[in-house]
Coordinates of C-alpha atoms and ligand atoms in Angstrom, one line a residue:
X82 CA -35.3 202.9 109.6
X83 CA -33.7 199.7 109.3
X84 CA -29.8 198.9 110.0
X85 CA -28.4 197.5 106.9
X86 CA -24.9 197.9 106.8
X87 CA -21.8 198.0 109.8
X88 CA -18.5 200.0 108.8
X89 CA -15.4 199.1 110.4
X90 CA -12.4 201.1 111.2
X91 CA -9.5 199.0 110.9
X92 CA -5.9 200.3 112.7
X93 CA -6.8 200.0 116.5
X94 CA -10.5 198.4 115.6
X95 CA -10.6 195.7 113.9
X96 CA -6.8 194.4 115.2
X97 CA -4.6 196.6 118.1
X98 CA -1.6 197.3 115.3
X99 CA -0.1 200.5 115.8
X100 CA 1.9 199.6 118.6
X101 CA 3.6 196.5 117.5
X102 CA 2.4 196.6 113.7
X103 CA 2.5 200.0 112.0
X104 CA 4.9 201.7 114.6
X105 CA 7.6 198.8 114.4
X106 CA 7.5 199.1 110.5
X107 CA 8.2 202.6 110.4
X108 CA 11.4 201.7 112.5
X109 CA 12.6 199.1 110.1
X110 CA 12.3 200.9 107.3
X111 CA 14.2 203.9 109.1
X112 CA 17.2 201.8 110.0
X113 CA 17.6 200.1 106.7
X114 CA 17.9 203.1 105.1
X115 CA 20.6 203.6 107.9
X116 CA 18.4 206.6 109.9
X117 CA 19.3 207.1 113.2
X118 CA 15.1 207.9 113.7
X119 CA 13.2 206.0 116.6
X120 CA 9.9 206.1 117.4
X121 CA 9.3 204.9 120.8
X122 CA 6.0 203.9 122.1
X123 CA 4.9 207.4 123.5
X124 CA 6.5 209.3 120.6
X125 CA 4.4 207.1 118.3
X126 CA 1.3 207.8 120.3
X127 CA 1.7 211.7 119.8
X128 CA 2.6 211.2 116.2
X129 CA -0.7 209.8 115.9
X130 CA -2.6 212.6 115.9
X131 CA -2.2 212.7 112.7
X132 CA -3.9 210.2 110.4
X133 CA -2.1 208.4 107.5
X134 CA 1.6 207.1 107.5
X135 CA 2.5 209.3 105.1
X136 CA 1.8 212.7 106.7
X137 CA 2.6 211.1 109.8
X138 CA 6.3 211.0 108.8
X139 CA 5.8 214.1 106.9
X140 CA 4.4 215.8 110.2
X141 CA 8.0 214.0 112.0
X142 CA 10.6 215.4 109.4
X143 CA 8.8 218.9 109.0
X144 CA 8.5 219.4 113.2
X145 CA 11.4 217.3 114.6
X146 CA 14.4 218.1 111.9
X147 CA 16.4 221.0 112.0
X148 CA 15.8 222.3 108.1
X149 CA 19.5 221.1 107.3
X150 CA 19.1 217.6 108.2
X151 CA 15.5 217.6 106.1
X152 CA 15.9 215.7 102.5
X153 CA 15.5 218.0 99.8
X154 CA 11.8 216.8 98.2
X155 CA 10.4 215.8 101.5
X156 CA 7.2 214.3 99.2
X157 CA 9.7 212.2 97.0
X158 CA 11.3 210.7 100.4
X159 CA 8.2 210.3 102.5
X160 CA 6.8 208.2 99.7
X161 CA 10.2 206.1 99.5
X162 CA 9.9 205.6 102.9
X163 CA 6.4 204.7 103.2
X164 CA 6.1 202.3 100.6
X165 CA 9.4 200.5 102.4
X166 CA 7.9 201.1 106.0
X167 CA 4.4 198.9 103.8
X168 CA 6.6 196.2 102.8
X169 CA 7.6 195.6 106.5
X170 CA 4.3 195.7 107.5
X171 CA 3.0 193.1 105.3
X172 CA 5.7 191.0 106.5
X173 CA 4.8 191.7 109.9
X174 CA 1.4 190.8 108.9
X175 CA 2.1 188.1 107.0
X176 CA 4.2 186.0 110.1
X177 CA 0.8 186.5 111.4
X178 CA 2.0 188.8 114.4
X179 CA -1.2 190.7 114.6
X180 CA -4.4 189.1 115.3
X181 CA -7.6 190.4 114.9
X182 CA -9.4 191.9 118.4
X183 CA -11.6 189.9 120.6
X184 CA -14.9 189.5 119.0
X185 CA -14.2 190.9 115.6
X186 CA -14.2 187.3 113.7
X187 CA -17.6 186.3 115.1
X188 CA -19.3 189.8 114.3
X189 CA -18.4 190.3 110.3
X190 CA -19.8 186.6 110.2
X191 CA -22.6 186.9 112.5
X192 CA -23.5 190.3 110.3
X193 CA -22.8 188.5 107.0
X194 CA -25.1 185.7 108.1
X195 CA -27.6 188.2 109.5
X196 CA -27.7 190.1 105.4
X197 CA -26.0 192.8 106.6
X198 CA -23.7 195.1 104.1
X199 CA -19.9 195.1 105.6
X200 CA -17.6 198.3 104.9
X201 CA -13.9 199.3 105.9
X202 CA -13.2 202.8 106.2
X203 CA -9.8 203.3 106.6
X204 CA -6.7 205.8 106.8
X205 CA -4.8 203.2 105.5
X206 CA -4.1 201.7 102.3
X207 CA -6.3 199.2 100.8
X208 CA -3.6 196.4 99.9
X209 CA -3.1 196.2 104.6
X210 CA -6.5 196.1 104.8
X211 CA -6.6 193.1 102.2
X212 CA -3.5 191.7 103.8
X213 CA -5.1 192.0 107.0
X214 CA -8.0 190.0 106.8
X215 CA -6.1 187.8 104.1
X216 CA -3.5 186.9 107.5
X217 CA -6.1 186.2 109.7
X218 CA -8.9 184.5 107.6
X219 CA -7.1 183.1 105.0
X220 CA -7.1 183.7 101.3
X221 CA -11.3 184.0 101.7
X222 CA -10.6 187.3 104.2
X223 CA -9.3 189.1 101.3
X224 CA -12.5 190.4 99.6
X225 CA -15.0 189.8 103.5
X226 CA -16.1 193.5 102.8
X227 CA -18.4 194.6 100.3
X228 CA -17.3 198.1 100.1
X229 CA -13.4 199.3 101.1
X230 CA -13.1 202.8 101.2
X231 CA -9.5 203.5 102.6
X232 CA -6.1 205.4 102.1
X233 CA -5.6 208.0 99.3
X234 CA -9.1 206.7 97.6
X235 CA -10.0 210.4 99.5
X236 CA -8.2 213.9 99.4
X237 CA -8.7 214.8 103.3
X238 CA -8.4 212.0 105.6
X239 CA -9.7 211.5 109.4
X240 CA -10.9 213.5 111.1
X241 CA -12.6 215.1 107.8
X242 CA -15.3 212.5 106.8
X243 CA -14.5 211.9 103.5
X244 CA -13.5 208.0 103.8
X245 CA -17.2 207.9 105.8
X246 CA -18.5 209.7 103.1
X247 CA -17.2 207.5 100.0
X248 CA -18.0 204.4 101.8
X249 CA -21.7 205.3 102.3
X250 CA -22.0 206.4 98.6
X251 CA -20.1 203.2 97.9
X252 CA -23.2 201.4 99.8
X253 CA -25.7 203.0 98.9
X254 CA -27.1 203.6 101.8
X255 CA -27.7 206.6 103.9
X256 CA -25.8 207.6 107.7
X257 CA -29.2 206.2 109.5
X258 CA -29.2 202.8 108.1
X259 CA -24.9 201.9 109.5
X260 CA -23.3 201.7 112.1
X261 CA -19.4 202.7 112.4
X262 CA -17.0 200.9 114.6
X263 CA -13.6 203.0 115.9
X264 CA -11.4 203.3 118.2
X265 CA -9.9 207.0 118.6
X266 CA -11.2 210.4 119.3
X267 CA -10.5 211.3 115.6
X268 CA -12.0 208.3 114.2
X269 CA -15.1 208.9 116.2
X270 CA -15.1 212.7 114.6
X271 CA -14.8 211.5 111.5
X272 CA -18.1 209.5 111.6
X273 CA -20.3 211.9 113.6
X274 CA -18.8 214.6 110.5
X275 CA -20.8 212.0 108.4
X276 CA -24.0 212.0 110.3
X277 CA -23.0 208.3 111.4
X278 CA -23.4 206.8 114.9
X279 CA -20.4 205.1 116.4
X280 CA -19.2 202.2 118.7
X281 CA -16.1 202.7 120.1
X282 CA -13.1 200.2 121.2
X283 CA -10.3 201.6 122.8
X284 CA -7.1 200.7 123.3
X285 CA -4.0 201.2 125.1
X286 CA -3.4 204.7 122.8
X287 CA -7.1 206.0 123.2
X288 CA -8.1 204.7 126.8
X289 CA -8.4 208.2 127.7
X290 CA -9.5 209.9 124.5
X291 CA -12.9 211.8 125.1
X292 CA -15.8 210.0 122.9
X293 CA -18.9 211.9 123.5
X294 CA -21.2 211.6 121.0
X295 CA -20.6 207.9 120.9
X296 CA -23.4 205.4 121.5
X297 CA -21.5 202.8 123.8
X298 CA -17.7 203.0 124.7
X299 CA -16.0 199.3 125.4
X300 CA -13.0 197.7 125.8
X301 CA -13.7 195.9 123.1
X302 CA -16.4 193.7 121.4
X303 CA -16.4 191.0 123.7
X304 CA -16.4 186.8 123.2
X305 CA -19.1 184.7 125.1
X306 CA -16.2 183.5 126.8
X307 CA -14.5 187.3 126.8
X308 CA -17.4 189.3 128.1
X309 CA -17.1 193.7 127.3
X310 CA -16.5 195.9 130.0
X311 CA -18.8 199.3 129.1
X312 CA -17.0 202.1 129.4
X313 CA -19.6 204.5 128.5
X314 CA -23.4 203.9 127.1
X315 CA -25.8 201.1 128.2
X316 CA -25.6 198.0 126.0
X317 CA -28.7 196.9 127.9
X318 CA -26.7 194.0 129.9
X319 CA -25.1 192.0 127.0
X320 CA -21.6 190.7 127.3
X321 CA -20.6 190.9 123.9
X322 CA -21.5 193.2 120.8
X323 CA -23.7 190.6 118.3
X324 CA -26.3 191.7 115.7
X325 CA -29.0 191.5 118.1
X326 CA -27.5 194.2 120.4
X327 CA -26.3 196.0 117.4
X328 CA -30.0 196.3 116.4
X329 CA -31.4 197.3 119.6
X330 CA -29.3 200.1 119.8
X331 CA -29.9 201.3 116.4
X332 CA -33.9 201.1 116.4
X333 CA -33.7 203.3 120.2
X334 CA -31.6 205.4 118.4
X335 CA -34.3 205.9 115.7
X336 CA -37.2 205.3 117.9
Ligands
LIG175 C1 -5.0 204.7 111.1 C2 -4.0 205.5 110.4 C3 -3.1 204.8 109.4 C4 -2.1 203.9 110.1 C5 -0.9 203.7 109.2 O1 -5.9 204.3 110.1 O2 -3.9 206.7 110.6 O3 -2.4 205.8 108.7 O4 -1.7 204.5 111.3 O5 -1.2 203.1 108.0 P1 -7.4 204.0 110.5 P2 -0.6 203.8 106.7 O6 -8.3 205.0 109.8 O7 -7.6 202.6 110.1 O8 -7.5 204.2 112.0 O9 0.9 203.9 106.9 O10 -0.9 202.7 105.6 O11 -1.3 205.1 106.5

């Protein structure tokens, strides 16, 4: 079976954006509308468990508020606030605040160049992914992926593998023929409830998540100049994640 197409997880994969990105627009958006709501770097981090911004906040008002201080149609406001807490994060985006990881750049070129199918599958919505790539590789970054299968395009997000699911009908192609890129616990559910295999690359929230069923754990993709640090899996001695490696791993998995 032949590798044909890589599908990337973008919040905490493809750029390290909850923290500084996602996290600080969801406080912006809670003190312009004059809410006395913070969420701190370790409250965020719980609040993560669950996936999408919307039930995120819907998850905050329902199981921190006392039932008088909730608004009357919780839907109505969570949306209000979402689509504000979006507009900060584009501008976030757009002051180009939040790079893309180490090594990400070079592989979606290196696997373009090599004929290989590129996917997003995503929690979030399909305008940050655009907006994304669009801040970091210019107005070309904007359509890099053949297939984006992301936000509310599904009814049950991560962990359920729905997003995994619509991007592989999206491709074409069948679980043995991609490889998935993530970064959490969740993520990493979400594509083995697909029948994919996954690379993950942690960060500061998911260091200490528990990936088995992963084929390599890393700090990240690694630069020739930036080399990986293997966290769990052998990536056979290479320093950084290119097509080559991404092939050898995927024909011993099918050997
Ligand atoms: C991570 C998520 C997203 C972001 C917030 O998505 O759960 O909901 O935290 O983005 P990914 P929105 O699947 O890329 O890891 O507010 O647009 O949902």
């Amino acid at each position: 079976m032949e590798l044909k197409a890589l599908i990337f997880d973008v919040d905490g994969t493809l750029a390290d954006n909850e923290r500084d990105g996602h996290r600080v627009a969801f406080n912006k958006a809670f003190a312009a509308r004059g809410l006395d709501w913070h969420w701190d770097v370790a409250t965020y981090g719980r609040l993560l468990e669950v996936f999408g911004g919307k039930e995120r906040l819907k998850h905050y008002i329902e199981n921190t508020l006392p039932a008088d201080q909730r608004p009357d149609d919780v839907d109505a406001f969570v949306r209000a606030v979402h689509r504000d807490k979006t507009r900060h994060y584009t501008e976030l985006l757009e002051a180009g605040t939040i790079p893309l990881r180490p090594g990400v750049e070079r592989l979606l070129r290196e696997a373009r160049a090599a004929g290989l199918a590129l996917a997003v599958a995503s929690t979030t919505t399909p305008q940050n992914v655009a907006t994304l790539m669009r801040a970091n590789l210019g107005a070309a970054g904007e359509d890099f992926f053949d297939v984006v299968s992301a936000g509310d395009m599904v009814d049950h997000k991560k962990p359920a593998p729905d997003v995994y699911q619509r991007a592989l009908a999206e491709l074409g192609l069948s679980p043995g023929e991609c490889l998935v890129f993530e970064d959490t616990q969740l993520g990493l559910a979400s594509a083995r409830n697909a029948g994919l295999d996954a690379i993950i690359t942690v960060n500061d929230y998911t260091r200490d998540e528990d990936f088995n069923g992963a084929l390599l754990v890393l700090d990240h993709l690694g630069e020739p100049d930036q080399p990986f640090t293997v966290l769990s899996g052998d990536a056979g001695g290479a320093r950084w994640v290119d097509v080559d490696l991404l092939r050898g791993l995927h024909a011993a998995r099918h050997a």
